[in-house]
Coordinates of N, CA and C in Angstrom, one line a residue:
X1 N 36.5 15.7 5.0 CA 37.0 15.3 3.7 C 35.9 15.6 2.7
X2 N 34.8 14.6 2.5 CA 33.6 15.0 1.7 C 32.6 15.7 2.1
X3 N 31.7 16.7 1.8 CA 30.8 16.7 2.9 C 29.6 16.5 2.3
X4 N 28.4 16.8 2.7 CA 27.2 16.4 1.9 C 27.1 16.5 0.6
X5 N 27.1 17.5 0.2 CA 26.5 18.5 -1.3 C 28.0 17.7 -2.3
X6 N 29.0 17.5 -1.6 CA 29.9 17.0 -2.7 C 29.5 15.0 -3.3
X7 N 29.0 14.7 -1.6 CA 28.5 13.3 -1.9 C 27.2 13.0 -2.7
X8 N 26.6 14.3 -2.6 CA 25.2 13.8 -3.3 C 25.4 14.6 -4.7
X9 N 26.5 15.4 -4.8 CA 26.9 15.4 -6.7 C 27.6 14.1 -7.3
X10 N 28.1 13.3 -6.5 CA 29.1 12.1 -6.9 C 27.8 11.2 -7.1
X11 N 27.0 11.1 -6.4 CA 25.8 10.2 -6.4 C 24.8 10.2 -7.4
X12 N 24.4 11.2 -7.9 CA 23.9 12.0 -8.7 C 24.4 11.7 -9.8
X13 N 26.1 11.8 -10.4 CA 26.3 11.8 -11.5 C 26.5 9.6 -11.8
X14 N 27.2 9.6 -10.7 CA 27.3 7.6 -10.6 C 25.6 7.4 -11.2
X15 N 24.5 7.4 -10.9 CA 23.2 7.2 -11.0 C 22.8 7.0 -12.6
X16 N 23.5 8.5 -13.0 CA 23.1 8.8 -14.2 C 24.0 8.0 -15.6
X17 N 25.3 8.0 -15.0 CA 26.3 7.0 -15.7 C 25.8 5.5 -16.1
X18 N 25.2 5.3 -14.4 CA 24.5 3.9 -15.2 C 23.5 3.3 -15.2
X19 N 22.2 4.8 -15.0 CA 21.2 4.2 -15.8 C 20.4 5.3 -17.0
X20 N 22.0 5.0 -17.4 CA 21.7 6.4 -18.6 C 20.8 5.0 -20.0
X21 N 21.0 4.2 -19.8 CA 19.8 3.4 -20.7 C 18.2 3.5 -20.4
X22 N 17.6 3.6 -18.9 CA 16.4 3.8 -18.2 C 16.1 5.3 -17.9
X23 N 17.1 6.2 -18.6 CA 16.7 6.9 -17.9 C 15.6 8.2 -18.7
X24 N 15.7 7.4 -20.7 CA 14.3 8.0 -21.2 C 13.2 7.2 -20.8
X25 N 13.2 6.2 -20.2 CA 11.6 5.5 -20.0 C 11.4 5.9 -18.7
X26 N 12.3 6.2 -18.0 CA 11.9 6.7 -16.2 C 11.1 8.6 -17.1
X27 N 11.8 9.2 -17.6 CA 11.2 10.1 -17.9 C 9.6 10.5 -18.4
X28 N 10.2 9.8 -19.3 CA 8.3 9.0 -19.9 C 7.0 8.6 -18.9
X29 N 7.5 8.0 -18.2 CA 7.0 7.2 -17.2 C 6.5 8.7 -16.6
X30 N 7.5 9.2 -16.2 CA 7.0 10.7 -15.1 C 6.1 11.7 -15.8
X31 N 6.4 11.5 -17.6 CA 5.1 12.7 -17.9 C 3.7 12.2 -18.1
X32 N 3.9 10.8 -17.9 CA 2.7 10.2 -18.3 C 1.9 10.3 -16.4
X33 N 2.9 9.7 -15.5 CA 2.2 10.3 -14.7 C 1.7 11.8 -14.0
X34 N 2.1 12.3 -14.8 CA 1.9 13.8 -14.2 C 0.8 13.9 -15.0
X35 N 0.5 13.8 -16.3 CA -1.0 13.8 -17.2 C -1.6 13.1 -16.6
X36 N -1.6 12.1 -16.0 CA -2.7 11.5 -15.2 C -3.5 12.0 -14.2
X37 N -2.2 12.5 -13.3 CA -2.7 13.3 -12.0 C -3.5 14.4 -12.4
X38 N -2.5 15.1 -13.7 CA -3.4 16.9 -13.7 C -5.1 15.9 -14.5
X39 N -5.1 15.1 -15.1 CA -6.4 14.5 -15.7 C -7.3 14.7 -14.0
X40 N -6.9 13.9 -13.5 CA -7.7 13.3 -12.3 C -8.2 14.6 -11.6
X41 N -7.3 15.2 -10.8 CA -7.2 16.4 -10.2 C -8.3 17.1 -10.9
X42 N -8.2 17.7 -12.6 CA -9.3 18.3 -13.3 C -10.5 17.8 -12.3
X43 N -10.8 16.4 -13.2 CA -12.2 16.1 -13.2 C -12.8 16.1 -11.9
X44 N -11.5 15.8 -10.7 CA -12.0 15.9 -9.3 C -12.8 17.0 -8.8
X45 N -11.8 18.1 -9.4 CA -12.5 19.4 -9.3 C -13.6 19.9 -10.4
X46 N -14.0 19.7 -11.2 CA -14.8 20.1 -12.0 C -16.1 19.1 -11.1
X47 N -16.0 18.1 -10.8 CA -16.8 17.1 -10.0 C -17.3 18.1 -8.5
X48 N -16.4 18.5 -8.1 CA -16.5 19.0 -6.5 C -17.3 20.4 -6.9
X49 N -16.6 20.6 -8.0 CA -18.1 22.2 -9.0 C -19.5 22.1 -9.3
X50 N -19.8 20.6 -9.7 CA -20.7 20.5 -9.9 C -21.0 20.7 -11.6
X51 N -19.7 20.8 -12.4 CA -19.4 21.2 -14.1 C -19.2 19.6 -14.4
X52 N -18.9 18.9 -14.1 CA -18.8 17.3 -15.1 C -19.9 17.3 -16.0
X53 N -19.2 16.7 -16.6 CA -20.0 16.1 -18.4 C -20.9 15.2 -18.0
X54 N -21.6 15.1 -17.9 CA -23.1 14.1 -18.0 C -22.1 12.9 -18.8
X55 N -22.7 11.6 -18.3 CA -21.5 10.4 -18.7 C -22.8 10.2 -20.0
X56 N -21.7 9.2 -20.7 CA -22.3 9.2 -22.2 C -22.9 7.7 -21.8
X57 N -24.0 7.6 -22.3 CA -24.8 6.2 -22.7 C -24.8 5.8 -24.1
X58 N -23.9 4.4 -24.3 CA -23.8 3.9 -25.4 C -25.3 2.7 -25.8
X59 N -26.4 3.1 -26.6 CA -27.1 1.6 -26.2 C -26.7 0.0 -26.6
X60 N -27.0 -0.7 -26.4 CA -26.9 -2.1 -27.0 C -27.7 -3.0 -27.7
X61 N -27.4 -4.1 -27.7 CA -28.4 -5.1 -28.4 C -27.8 -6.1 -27.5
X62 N -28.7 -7.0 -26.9 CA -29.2 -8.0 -26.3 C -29.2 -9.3 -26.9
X63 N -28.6 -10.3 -27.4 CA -28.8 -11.4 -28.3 C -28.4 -13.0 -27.2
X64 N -29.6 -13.2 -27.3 CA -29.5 -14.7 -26.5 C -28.5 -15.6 -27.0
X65 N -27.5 -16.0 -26.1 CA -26.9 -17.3 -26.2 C -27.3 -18.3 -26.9
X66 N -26.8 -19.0 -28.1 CA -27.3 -20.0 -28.6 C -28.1 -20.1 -30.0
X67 N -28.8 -18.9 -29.9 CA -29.7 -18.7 -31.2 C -29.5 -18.5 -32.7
X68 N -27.6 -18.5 -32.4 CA -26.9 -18.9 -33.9 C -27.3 -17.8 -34.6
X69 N -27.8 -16.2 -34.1 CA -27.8 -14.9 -35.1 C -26.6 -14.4 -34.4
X70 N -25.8 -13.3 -35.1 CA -24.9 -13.0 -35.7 C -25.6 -11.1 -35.0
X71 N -25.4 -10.2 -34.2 CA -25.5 -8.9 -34.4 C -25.5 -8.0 -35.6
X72 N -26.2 -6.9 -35.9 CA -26.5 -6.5 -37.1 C -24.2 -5.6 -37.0
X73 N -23.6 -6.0 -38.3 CA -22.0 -5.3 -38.5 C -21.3 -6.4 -37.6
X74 N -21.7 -7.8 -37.4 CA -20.9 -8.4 -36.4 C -20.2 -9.9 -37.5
X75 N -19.5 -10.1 -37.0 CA -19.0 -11.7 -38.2 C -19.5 -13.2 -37.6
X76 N -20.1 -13.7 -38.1 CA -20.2 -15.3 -37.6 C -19.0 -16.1 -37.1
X77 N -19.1 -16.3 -36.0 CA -17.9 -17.3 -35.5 C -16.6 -18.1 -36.3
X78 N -17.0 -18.4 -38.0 CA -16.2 -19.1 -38.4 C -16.0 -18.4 -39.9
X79 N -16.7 -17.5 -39.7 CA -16.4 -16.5 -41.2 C -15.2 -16.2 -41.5
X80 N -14.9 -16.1 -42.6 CA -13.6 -16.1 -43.4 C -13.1 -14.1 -43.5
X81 N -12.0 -13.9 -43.2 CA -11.8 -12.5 -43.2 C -12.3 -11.8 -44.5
X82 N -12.2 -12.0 -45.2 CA -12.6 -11.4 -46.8 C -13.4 -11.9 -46.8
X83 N -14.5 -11.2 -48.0 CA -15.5 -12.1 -48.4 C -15.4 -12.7 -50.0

């Protein structure tokens, strides 16, 4: 009566009928993982080349707990948004 290829067009379109609301975020979802992968894959390979970017060093500032200074561009605990 049915045979495969007819059950899995029936299947196929039933799917789509009802999750035609999910079915831009399932898409999304799939380009975002595929940018991920080709991301990863890149740098795996540029890594296994021996071409990677030297990682970037951000420096810091060190400020002891307690000593009630403030970092140089930072706001005091109870500072008011505007000045």
């Amino acid at each position: 009566m049915f045979g495969l290829s007819e059950f899995a067009i029936i299947l196929i379109v039933v799917i789509a009928v009802i999750g035609m609301k999910k079915l831009p975020e399932l898409t999304r979802s799939a380009g975002k993982a595929a940018r991920i992968l080709k991301a990863e894959a890149r740098a795996a390979k540029d890594e296994e080349a021996g071409t990677a970017p030297a990682p970037r060093v951000v420096q810091g500032e060190i400020v002891p707990p307690g000593t009630g200074t403030t970092p140089p561009g930072a706001r005091a605990a109870g500072a008011p948004d505007h000045p």
